[in-house]
XYZ file of C-alpha atoms in Angstrom:
262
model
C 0.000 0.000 0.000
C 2.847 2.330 -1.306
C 2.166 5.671 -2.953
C 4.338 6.560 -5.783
C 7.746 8.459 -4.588
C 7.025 11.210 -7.246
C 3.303 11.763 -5.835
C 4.421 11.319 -2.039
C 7.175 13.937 -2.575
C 4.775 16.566 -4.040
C 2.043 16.260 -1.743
C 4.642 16.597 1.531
C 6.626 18.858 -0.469
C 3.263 21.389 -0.963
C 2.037 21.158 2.595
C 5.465 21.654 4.329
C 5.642 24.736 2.205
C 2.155 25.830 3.440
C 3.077 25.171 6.875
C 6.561 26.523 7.361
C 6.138 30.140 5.845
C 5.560 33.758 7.225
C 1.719 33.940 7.746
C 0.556 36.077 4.450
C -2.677 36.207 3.279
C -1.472 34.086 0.289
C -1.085 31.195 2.364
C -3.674 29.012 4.226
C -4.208 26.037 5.554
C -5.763 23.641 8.194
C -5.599 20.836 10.542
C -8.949 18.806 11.015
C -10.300 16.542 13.215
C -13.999 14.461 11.386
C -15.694 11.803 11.707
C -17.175 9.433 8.437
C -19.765 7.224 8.076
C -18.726 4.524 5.136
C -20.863 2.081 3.163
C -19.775 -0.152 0.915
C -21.651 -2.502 -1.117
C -21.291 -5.081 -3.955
C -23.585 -6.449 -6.592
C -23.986 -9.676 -8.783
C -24.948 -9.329 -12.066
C -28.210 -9.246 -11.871
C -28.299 -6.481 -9.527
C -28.892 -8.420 -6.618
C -26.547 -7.264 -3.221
C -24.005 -9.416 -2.425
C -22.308 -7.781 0.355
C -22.875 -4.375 3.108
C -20.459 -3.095 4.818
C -21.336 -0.005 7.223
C -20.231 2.052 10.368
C -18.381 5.226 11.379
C -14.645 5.469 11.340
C -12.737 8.633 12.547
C -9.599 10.198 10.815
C -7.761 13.474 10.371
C -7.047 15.926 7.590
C -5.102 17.901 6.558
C -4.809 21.422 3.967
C -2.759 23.744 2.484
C -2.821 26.390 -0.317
C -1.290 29.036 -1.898
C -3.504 32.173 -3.824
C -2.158 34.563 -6.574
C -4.117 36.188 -7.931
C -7.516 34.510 -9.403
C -5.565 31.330 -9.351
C -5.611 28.895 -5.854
C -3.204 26.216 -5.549
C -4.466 23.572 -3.242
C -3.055 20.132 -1.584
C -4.233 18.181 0.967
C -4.904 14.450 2.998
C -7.175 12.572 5.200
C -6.883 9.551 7.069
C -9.721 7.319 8.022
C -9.656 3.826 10.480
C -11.843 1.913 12.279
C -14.425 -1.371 11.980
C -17.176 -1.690 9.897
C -20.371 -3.935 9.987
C -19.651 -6.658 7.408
C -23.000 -8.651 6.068
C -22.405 -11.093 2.754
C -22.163 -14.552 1.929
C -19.436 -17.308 1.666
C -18.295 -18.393 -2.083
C -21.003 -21.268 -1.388
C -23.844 -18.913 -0.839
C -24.058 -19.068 3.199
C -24.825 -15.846 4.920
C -21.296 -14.463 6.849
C -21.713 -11.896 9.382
C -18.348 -10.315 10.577
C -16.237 -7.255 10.868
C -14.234 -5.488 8.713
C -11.047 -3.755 10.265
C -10.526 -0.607 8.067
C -8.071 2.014 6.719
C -8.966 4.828 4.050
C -5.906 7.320 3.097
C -6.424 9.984 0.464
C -4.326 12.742 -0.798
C -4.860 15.536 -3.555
C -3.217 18.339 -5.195
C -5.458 21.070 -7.580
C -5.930 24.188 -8.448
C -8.984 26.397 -8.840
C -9.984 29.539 -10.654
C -12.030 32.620 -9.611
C -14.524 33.839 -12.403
C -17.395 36.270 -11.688
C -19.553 34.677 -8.829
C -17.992 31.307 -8.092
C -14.663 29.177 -9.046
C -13.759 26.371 -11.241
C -11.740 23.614 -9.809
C -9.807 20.794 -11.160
C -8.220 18.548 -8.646
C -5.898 14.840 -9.216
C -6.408 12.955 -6.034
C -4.508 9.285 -5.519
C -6.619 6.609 -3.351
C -5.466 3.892 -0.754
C -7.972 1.901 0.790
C -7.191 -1.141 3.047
C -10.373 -3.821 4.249
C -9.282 -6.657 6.295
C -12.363 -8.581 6.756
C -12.143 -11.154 9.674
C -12.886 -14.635 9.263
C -15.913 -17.102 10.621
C -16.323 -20.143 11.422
C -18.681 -20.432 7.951
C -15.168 -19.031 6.246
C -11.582 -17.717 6.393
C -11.012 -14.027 6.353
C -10.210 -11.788 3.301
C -7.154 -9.108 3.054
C -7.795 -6.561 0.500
C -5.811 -3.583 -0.698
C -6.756 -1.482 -3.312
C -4.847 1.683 -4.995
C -6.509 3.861 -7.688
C -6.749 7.712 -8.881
C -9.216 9.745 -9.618
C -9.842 12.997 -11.486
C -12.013 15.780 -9.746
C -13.715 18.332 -12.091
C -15.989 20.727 -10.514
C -16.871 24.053 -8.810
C -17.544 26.236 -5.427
C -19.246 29.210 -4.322
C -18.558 31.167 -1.074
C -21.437 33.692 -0.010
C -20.237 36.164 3.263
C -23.228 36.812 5.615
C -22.973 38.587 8.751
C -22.619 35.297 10.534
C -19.765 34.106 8.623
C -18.475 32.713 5.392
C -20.419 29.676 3.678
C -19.723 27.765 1.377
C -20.489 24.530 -1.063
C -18.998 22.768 -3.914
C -20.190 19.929 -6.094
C -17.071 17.983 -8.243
C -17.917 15.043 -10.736
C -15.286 11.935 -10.050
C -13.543 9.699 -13.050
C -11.671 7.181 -11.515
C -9.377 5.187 -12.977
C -9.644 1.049 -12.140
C -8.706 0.365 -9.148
C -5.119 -1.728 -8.728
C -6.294 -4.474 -6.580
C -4.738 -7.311 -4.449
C -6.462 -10.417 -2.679
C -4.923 -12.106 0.064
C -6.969 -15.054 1.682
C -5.380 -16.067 5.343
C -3.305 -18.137 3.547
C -5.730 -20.944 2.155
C -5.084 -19.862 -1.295
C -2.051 -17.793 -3.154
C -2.864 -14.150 -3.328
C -4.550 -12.625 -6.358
C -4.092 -9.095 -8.145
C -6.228 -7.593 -9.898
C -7.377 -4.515 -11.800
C -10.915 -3.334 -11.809
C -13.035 -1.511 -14.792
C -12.700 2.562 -14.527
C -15.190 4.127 -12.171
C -17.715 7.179 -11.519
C -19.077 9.143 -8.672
C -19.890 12.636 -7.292
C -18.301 14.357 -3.985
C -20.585 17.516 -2.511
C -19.211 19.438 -0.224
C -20.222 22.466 2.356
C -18.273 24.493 5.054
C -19.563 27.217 7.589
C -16.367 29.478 9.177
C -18.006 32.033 12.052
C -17.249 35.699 11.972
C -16.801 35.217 15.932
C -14.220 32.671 14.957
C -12.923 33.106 12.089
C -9.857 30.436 12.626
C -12.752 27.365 13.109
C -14.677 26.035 10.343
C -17.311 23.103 10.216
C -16.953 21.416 7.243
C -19.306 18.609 5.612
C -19.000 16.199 2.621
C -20.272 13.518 0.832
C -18.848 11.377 -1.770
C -20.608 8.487 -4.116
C -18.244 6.500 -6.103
C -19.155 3.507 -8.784
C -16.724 0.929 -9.372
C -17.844 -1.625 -12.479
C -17.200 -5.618 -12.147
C -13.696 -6.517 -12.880
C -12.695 -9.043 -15.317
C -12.125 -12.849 -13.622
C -8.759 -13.863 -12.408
C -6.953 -17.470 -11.808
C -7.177 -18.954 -7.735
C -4.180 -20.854 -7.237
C -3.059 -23.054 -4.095
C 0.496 -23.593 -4.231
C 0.571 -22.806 -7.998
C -2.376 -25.221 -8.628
C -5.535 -23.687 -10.302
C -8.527 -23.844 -8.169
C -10.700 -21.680 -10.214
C -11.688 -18.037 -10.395
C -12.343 -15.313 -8.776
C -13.835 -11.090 -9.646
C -14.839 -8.002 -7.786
C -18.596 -7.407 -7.556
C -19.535 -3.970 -8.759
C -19.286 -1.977 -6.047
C -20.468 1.357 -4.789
C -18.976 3.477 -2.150
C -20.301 5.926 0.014
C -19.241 8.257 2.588
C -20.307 11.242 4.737
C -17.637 13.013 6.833
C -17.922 15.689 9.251
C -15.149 17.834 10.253
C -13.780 20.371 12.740
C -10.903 22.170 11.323
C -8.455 24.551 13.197
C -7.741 27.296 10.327
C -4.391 29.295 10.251
């Protein structure tokens, strides 16, 4: 669960910038503290749910950026862990209840553009997602790690009311399929594979008071569409056993953050 040198180094590279210069007002940035509700669910293909996962992790994030002019330069993070409710079946067809121990990571770098009344954005974000789901006595647990990118297209507006500064943004997602890697507690060899390219939306809202200006609330929810991969050899000690795919899935989140701004 590695990120690329090239994207680690200009992600730490933008927000140790942020963080270690004078204050100006052409620098910002924030330290946050949220929690998320995650869902995740997969599909046969007939539509039919195959698996639920649900329940509230709690994570960090972190932002940084740098204005000139019209033009905002923007990286950031967030970290996400904790169990989720895991409801599906065995690869015989009997019902599994069990938990799935969980860890999200997610870092972006963008820039966005002032017109008249609101601002385009356009924003490359890189995706590491971890699900260790714990074996039953109706079947051995799974170890999944998945890496992807996605591309964020979208747009904000910020209104300024007595009360403070709101503001929302909506951003359509194009992911790119997701690098994926199977492990299976050891009864069978581990499996890559790569999923088909995926969808979604992210909306987003924030409320920073005019009594304190260096607090914001901020809100967002994210919907993201994964098609069914292509099938993929199950091996035991180099022997074929038979096959094996990820479901279309769909994942959802709502987070909920309280951010120190500075």
């Amino acid at each position: 669960m590695r990120m690329p040198f090239v994207g680690r180094a200009a992600i730490v590279t933008a927000l140790v910038a942020a963080f270690a210069s004078p204050a100006s007002a052409q620098w910002q940035g924030s330290i946050a503290a949220g929690v998320r509700k995650a869902v995740q669910t997969e599909a046969d293909l007939a539509g039919r749910q195959l698996v639920r996962e649900d329940g509230w992790l709690r994570g960090i994030g972190l932002q940084a950026g740098y204005r000139a002019g019209k033009v905002l330069w923007f990286g950031g993070a967030d970290w996400y862990t904790g169990d989720l409710d895991y409801r599906g079946r065995t690869q015989t067809g009997i019902p599994a209840a069990s938990t799935t121990a969980t860890r999200m990571l997610a870092a972006r770098l963008g820039a966005s553009y002032a017109l008249e009344s609101w601002t385009m954005l356009a924003a490359l974000e890189t995706d590491r997602w971890q699900r260790d789901i714990l074996g039953t006595a109706a079947g051995g647990g799974l170890q999944e790690r998945y890496r992807s990118r996605r591309l964020l297209l979208g747009a904000d507006k910020t209104w300024a009311p007595a009360a403070g500064a709101v503001s929302a943004d909506a951003a359509l997602v194009l992911a790119a399929p997701e690098r994926m890697r199977i492990g299976f507690s050891g009864l069978y060899d581990p499996v890559a594979l790569d999923t088909r390219h995926g969808h979604g939306l992210r909306l987003g809202a924030a409320f920073q008071p005019a009594w304190a200006p260096f607090l914001a609330l901020r809100a967002r929810a994210d919907w993201l569409k994964v098609a069914r991969s292509a099938e993929a050899a199950l091996t035991a000690n180099g022997e074929f056993r038979g096959t094996v795919t990820q479901p279309e899935h769909v994942r959802r989140a709502f987070t909920l953050e309280l951010a120190y701004v500075f």
